[in-house]
mmCIF file of C-alpha atoms in Angstrom:
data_model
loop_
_atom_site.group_PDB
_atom_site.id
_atom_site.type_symbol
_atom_site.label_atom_id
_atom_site.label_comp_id
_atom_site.label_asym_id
_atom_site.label_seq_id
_atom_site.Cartn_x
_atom_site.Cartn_y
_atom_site.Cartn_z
ATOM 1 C CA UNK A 982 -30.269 -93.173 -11.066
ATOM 2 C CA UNK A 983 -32.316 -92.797 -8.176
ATOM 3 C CA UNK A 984 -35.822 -95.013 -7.499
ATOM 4 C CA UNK A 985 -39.087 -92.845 -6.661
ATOM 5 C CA UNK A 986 -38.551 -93.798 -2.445
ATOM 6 C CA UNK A 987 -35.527 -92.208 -3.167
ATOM 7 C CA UNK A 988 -36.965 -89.545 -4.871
ATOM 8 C CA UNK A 989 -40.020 -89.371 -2.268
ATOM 9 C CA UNK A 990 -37.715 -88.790 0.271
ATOM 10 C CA UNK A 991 -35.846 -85.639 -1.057
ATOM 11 C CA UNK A 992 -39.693 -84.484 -1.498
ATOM 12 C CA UNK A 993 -39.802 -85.141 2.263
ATOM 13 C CA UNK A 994 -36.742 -83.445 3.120
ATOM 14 C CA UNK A 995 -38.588 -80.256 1.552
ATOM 15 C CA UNK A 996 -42.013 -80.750 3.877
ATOM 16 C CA UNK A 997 -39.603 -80.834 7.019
ATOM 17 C CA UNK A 998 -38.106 -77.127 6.131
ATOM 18 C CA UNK A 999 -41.498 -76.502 6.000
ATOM 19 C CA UNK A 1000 -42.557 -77.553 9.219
ATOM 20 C CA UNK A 1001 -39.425 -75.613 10.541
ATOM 21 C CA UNK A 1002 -41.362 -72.466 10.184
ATOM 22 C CA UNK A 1003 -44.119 -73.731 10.939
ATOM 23 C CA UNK A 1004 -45.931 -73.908 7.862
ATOM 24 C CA UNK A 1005 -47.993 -77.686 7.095
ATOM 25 C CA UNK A 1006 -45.302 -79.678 6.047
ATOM 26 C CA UNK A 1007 -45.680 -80.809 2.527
ATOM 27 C CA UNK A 1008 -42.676 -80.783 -0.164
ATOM 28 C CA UNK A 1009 -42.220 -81.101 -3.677
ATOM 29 C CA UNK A 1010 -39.602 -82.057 -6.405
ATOM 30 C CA UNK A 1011 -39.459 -82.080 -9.999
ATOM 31 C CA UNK A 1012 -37.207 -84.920 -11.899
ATOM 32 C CA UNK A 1013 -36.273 -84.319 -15.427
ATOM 33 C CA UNK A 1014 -33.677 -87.529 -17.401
ATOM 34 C CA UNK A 1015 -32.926 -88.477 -13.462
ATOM 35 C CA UNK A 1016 -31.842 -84.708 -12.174
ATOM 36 C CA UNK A 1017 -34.192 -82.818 -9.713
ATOM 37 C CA UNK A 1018 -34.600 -79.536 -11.152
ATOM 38 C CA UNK A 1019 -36.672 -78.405 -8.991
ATOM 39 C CA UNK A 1020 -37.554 -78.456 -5.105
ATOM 40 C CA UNK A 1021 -39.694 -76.447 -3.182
ATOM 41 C CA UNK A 1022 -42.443 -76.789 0.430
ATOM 42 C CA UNK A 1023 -45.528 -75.129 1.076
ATOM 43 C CA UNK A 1024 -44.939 -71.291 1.942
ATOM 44 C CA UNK A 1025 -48.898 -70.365 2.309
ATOM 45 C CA UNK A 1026 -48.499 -68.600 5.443
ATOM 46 C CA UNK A 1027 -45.357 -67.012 5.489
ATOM 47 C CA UNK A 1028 -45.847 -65.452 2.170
ATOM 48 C CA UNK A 1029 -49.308 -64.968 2.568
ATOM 49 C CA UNK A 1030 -50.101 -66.584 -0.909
ATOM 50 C CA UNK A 1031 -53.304 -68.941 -1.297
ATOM 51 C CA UNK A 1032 -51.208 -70.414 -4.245
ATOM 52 C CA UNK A 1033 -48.229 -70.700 -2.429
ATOM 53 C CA UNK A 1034 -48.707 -74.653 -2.290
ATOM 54 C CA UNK A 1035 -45.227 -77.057 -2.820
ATOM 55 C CA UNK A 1036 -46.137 -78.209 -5.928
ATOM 56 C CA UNK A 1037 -46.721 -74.569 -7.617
ATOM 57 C CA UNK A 1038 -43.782 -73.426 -6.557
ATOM 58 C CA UNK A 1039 -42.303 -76.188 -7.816
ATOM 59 C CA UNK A 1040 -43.492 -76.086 -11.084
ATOM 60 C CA UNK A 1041 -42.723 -72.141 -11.448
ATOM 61 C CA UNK A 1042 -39.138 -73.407 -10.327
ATOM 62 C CA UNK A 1043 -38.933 -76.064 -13.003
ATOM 63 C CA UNK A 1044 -40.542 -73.475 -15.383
ATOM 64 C CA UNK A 1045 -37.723 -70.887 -15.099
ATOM 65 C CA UNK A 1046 -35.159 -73.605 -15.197
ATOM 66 C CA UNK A 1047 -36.188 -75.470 -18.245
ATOM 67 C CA UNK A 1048 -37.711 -71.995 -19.957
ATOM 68 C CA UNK A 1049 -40.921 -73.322 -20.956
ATOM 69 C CA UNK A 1050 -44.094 -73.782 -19.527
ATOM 70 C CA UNK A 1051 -44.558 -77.301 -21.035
ATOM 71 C CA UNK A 1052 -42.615 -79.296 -18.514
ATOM 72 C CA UNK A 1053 -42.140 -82.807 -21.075
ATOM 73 C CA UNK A 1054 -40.885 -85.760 -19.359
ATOM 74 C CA UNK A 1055 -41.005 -84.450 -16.408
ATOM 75 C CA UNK A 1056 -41.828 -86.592 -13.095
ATOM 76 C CA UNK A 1057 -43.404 -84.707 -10.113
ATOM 77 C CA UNK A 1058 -42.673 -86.096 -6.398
ATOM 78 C CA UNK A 1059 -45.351 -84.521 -3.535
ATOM 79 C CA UNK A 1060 -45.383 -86.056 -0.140
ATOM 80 C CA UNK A 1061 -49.419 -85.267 0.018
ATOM 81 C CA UNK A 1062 -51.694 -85.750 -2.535
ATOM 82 C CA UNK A 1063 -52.736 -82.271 -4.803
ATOM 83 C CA UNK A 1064 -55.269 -80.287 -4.159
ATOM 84 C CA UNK A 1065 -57.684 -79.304 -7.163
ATOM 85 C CA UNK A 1066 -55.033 -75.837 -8.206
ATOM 86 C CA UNK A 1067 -51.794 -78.202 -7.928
ATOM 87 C CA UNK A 1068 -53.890 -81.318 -9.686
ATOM 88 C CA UNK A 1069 -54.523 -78.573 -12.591
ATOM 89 C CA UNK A 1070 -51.506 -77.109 -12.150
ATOM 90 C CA UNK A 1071 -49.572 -80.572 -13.356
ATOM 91 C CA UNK A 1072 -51.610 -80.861 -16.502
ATOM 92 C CA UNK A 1073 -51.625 -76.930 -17.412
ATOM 93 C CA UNK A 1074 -47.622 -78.193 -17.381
ATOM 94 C CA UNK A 1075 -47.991 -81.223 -18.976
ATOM 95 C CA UNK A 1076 -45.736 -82.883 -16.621
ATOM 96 C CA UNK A 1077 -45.765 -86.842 -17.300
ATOM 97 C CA UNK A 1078 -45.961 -88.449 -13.730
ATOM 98 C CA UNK A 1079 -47.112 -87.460 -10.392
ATOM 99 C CA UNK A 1080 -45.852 -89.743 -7.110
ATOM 100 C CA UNK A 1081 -47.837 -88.884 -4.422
ATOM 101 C CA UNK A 1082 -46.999 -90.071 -1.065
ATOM 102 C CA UNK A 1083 -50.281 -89.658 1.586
ATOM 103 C CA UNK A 1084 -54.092 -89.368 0.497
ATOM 104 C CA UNK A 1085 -55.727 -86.294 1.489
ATOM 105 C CA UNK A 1086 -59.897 -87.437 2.064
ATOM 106 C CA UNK A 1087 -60.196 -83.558 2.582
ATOM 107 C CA UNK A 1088 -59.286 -82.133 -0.620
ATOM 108 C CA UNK A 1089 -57.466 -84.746 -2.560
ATOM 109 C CA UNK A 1090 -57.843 -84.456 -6.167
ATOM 110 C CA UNK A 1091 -56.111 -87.483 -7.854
ATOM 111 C CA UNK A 1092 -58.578 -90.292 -6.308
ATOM 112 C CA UNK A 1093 -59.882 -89.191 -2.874
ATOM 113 C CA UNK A 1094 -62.400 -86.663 -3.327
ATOM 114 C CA UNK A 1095 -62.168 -86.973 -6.870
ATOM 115 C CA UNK A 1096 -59.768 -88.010 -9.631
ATOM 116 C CA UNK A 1097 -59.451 -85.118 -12.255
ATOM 117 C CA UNK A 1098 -57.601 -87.190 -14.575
ATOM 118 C CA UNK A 1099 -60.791 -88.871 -15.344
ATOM 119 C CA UNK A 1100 -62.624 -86.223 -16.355
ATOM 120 C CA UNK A 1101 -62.697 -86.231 -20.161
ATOM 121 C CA UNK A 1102 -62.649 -83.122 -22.052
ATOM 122 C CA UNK A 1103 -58.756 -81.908 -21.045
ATOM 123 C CA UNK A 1104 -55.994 -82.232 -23.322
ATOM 124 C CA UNK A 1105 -53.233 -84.174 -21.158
ATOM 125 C CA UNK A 1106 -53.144 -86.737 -18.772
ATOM 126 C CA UNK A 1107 -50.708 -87.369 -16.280
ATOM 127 C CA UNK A 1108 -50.269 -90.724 -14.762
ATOM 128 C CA UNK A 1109 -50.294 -90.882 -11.092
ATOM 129 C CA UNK A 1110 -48.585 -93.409 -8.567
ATOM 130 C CA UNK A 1111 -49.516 -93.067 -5.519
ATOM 131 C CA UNK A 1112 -48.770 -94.589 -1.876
ATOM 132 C CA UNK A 1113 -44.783 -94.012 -1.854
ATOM 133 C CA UNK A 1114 -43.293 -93.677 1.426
ATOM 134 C CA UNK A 1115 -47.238 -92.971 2.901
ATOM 135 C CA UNK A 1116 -46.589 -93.319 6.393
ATOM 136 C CA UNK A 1117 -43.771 -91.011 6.343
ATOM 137 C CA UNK A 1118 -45.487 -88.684 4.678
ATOM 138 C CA UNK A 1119 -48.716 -88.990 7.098
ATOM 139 C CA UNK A 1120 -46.914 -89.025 9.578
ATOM 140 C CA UNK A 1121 -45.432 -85.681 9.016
ATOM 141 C CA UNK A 1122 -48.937 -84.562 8.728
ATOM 142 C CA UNK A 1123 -50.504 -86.039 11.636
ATOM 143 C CA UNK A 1124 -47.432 -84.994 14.326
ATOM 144 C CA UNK A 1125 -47.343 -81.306 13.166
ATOM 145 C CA UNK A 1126 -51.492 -80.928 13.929
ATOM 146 C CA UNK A 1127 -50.812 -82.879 16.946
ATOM 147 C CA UNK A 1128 -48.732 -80.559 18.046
ATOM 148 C CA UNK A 1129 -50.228 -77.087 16.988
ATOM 149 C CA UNK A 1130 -53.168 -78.882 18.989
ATOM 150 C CA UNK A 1131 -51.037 -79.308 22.496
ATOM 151 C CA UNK A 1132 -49.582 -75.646 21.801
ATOM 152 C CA UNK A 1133 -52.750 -74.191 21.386
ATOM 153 C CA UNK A 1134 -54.181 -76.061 24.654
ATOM 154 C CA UNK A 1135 -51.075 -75.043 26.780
ATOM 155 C CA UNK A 1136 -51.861 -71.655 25.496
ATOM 156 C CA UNK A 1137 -55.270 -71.501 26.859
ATOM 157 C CA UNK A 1138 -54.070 -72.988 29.793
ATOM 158 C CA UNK A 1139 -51.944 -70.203 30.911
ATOM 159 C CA UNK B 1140 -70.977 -49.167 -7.482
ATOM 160 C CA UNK B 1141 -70.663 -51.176 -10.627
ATOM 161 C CA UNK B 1142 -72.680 -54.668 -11.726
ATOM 162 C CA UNK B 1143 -71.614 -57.492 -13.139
ATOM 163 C CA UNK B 1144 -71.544 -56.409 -16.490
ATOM 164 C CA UNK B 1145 -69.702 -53.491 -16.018
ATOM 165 C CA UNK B 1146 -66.925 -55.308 -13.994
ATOM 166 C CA UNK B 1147 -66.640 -57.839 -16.496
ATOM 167 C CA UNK B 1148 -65.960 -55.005 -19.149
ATOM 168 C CA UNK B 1149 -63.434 -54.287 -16.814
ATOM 169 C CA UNK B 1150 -61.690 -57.954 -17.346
ATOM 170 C CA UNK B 1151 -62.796 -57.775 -21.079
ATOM 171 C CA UNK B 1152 -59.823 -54.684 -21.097
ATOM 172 C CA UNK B 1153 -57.207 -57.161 -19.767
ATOM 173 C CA UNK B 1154 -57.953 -59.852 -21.756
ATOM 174 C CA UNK B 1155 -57.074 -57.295 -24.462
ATOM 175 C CA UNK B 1156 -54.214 -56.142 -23.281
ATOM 176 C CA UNK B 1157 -53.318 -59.765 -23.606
ATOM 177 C CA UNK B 1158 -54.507 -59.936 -27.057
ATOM 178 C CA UNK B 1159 -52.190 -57.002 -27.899
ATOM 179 C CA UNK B 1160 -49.067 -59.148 -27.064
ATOM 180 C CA UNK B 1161 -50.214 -62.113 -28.831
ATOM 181 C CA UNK B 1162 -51.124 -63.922 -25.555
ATOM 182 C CA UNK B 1163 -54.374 -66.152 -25.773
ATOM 183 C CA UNK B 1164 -57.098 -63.430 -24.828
ATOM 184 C CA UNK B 1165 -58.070 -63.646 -21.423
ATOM 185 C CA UNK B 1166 -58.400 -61.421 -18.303
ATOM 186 C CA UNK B 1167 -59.578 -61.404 -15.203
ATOM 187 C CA UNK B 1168 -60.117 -58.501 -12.173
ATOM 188 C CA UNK B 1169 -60.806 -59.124 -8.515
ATOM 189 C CA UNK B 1170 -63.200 -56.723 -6.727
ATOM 190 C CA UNK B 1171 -63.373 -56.546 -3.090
ATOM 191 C CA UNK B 1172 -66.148 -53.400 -1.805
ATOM 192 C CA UNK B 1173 -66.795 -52.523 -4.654
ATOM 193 C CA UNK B 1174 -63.236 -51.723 -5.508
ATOM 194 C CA UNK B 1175 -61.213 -53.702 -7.981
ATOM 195 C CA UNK B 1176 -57.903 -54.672 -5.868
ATOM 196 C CA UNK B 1177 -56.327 -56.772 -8.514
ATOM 197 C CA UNK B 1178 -56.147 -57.010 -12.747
ATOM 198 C CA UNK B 1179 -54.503 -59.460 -14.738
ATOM 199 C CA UNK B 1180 -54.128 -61.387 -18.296
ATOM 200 C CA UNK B 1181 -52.621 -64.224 -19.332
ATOM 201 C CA UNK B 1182 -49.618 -64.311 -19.792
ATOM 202 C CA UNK B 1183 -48.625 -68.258 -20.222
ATOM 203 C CA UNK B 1184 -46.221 -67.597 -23.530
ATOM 204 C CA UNK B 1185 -44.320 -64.520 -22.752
ATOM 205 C CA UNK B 1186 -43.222 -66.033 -18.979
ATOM 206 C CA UNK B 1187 -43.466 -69.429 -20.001
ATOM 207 C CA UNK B 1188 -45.101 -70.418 -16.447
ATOM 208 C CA UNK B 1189 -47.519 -72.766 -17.252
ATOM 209 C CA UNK B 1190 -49.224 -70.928 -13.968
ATOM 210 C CA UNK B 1191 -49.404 -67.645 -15.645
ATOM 211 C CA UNK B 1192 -52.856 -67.574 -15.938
ATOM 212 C CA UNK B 1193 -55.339 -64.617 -15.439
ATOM 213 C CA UNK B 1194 -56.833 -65.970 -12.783
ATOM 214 C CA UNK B 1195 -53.772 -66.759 -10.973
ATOM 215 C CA UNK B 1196 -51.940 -63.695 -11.825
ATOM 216 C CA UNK B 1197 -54.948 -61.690 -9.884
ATOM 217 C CA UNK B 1198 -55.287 -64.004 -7.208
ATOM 218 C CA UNK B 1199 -51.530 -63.189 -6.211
ATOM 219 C CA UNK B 1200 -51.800 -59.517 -6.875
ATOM 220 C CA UNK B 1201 -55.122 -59.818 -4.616
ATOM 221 C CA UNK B 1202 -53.117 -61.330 -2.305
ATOM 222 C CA UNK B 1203 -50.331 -58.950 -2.130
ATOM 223 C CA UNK B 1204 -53.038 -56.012 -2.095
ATOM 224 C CA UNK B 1205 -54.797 -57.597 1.319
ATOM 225 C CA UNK B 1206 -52.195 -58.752 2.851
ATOM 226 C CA UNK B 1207 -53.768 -62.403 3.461
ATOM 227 C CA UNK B 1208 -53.717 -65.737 1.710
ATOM 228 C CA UNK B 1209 -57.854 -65.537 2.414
ATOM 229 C CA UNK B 1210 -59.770 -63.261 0.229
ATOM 230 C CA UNK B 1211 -62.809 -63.394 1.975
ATOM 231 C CA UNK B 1212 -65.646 -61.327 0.705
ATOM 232 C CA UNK B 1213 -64.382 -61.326 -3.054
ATOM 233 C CA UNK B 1214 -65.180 -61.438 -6.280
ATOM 234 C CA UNK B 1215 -63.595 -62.817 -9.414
ATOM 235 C CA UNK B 1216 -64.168 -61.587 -12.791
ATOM 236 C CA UNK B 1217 -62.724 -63.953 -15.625
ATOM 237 C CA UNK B 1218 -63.204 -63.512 -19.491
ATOM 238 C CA UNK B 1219 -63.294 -67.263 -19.800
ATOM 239 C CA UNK B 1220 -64.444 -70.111 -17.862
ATOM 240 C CA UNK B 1221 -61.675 -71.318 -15.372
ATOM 241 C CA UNK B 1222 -59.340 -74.756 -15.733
ATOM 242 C CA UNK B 1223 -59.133 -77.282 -13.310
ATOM 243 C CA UNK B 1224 -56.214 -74.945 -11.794
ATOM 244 C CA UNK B 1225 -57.775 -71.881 -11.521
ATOM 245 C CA UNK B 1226 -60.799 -73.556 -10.467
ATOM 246 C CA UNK B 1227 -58.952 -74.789 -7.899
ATOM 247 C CA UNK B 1228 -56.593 -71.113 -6.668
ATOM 248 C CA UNK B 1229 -60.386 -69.441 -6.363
ATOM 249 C CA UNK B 1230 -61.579 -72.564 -4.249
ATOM 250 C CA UNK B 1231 -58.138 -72.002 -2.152
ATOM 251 C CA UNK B 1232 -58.070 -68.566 -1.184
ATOM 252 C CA UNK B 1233 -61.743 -68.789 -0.373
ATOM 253 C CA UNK B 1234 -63.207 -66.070 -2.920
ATOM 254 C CA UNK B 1235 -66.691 -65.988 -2.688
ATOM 255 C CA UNK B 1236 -67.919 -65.913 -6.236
ATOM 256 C CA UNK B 1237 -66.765 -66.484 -9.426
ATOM 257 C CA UNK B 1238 -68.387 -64.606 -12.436
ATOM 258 C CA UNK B 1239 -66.817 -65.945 -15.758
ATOM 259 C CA UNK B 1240 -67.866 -64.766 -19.451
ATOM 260 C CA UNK B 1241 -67.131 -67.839 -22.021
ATOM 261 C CA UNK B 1242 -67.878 -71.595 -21.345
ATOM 262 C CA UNK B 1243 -64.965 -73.752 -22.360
ATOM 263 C CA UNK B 1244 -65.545 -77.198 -23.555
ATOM 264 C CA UNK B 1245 -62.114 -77.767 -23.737
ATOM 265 C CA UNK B 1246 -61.022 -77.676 -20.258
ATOM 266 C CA UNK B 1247 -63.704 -75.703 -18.144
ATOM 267 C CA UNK B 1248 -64.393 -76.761 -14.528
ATOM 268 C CA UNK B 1249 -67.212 -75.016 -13.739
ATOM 269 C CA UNK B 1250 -69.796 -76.563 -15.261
ATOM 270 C CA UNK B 1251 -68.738 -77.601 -18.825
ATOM 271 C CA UNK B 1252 -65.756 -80.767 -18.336
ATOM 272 C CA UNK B 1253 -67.233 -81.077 -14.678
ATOM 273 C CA UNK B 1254 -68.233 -78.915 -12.182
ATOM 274 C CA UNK B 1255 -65.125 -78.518 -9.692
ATOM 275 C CA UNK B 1256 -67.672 -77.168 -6.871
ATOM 276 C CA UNK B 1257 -69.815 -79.850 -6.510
ATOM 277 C CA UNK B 1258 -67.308 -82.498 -5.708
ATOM 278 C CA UNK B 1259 -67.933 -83.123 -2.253
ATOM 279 C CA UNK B 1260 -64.995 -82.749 0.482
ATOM 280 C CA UNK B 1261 -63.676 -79.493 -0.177
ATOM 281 C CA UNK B 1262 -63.974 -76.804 2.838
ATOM 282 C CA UNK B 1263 -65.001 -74.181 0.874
ATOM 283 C CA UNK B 1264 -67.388 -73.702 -2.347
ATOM 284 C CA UNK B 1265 -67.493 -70.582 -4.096
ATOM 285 C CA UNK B 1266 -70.651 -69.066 -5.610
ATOM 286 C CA UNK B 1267 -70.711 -69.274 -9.724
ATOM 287 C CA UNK B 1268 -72.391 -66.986 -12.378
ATOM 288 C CA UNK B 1269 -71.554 -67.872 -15.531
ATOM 289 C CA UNK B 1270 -72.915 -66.265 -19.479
ATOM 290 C CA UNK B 1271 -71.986 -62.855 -18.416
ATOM 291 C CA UNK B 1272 -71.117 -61.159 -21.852
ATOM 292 C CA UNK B 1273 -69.771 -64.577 -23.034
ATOM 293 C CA UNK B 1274 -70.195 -63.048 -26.738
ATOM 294 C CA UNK B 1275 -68.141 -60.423 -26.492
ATOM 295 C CA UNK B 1276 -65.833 -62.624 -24.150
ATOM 296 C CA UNK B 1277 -65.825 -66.021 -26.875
ATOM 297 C CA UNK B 1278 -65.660 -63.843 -29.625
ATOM 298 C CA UNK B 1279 -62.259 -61.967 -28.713
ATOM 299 C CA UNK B 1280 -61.073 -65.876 -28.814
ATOM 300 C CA UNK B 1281 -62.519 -67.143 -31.920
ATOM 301 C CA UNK B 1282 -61.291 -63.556 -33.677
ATOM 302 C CA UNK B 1283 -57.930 -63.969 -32.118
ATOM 303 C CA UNK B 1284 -57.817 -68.102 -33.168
ATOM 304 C CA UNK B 1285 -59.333 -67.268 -36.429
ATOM 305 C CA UNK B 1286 -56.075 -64.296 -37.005
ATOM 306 C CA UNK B 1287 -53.654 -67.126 -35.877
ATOM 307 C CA UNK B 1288 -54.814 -70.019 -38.347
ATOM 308 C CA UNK B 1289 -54.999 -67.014 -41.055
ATOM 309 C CA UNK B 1290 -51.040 -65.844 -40.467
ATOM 310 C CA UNK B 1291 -50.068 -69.688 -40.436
ATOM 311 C CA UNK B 1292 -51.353 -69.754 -44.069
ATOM 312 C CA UNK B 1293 -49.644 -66.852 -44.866
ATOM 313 C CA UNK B 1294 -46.773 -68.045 -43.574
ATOM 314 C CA UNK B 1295 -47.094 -71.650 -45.623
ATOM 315 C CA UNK B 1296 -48.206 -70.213 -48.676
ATOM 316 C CA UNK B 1297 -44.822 -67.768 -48.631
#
């Protein structure tokens, strides 16, 4: 039985293929009774998919593998905090628990810019634990922009 | 060229097509130049995706049809007024304006639960008209909910 740092950090493992080719390194797994059933990293770009996001593709994974939509029990692990599609995307799938690992001010859904799972009206709600493995996570973030920005300036250099 | 009403008679055929495989009715087109470039209904139960919504169905196809994650300069059509996740896919891939039939009080995020596009932080806020048709549009739901709860009785009463 793993703990959610361990968890968190296959979830990390996914955001670093990610930033292998170049996409914004985020990953996502999906625990069911202590097995991952599902693992996936943001393919936006090379797939040229707006919904292309870790956590969708996750779920679709963990969809297929389970055969149900309703994904019961299940615990989500993202290394960046949803956006609004992936925060909806969890409760369409009534998955149990998202652990989050870095805010996101600019789009965060589950307490930055907003926290969706306050808004009444919907009929589940996930609980959310957030903060795991953070600066990891950030620091993913912050070192792949870094670099696209020194790229970009040696390319206007030249 | 077509208006409003006549593209959303357009998405009023897919959510029927839905209807006819005993899918919750709902459809939804994208329309780019005055073309349509994508069609869709949901089709949650007979995938079991819990992301096989209308919306998201056509925002892939879309997609797929311009070869970009961004669909700039588009328009969604939707039967029914989008959940927090489809809310969130149009906000993504940047579509300018969202024209949706039916309110839902049960799960809506554009304007009835909350209103996803006034939450401040996002980079991109899509246009909204909302009531077009929404009687044709609710009542294909109530008529299909109503047939449901009627065959359960059946089905009790046998």
């Amino acid at each position: 039985m793993m703990n959610d740092e361990q968890y968190m950090m296959e979830a990390i493992k996914e955001a670093k293929k990610a930033e292998s080719i170049d996409e914004v390194p985020i990953g996502c797994i999906i625990v069911k009774n202590n097995q991952i059933i599902a693992r996936s990293y943001n393919q936006r770009e090379i797939r040229q998919q707006s919904t292309a996001h870790a956590e969708i593709l996750a779920i679709e994974q963990a969809c297929q593998a389970t055969g149900s939509w309703r994904l019961d029990n299940c615990i989500l692990y993202v290394t960046l905090e949803p956006c609004p599609m992936c925060a909806g995307a969890i409760l369409q799938s009534r998955i149990q628990r998202v652990v989050y690992g870095a805010s996101d001010p600019k789009g965060g859904c589950l307490g930055s810019c907003i926290n969706l799972y306050e808004v009444a009206g919907f009929n589940h709600y996930p609980m959310i634990e957030k903060g795991i493995l953070s600066e990891i996570c950030s620091s993913l973030l912050s070192d792949f922009f870094k670099k696209k920005r020194k790229n970009k300036k040696k390319k206007e250099m030249l």
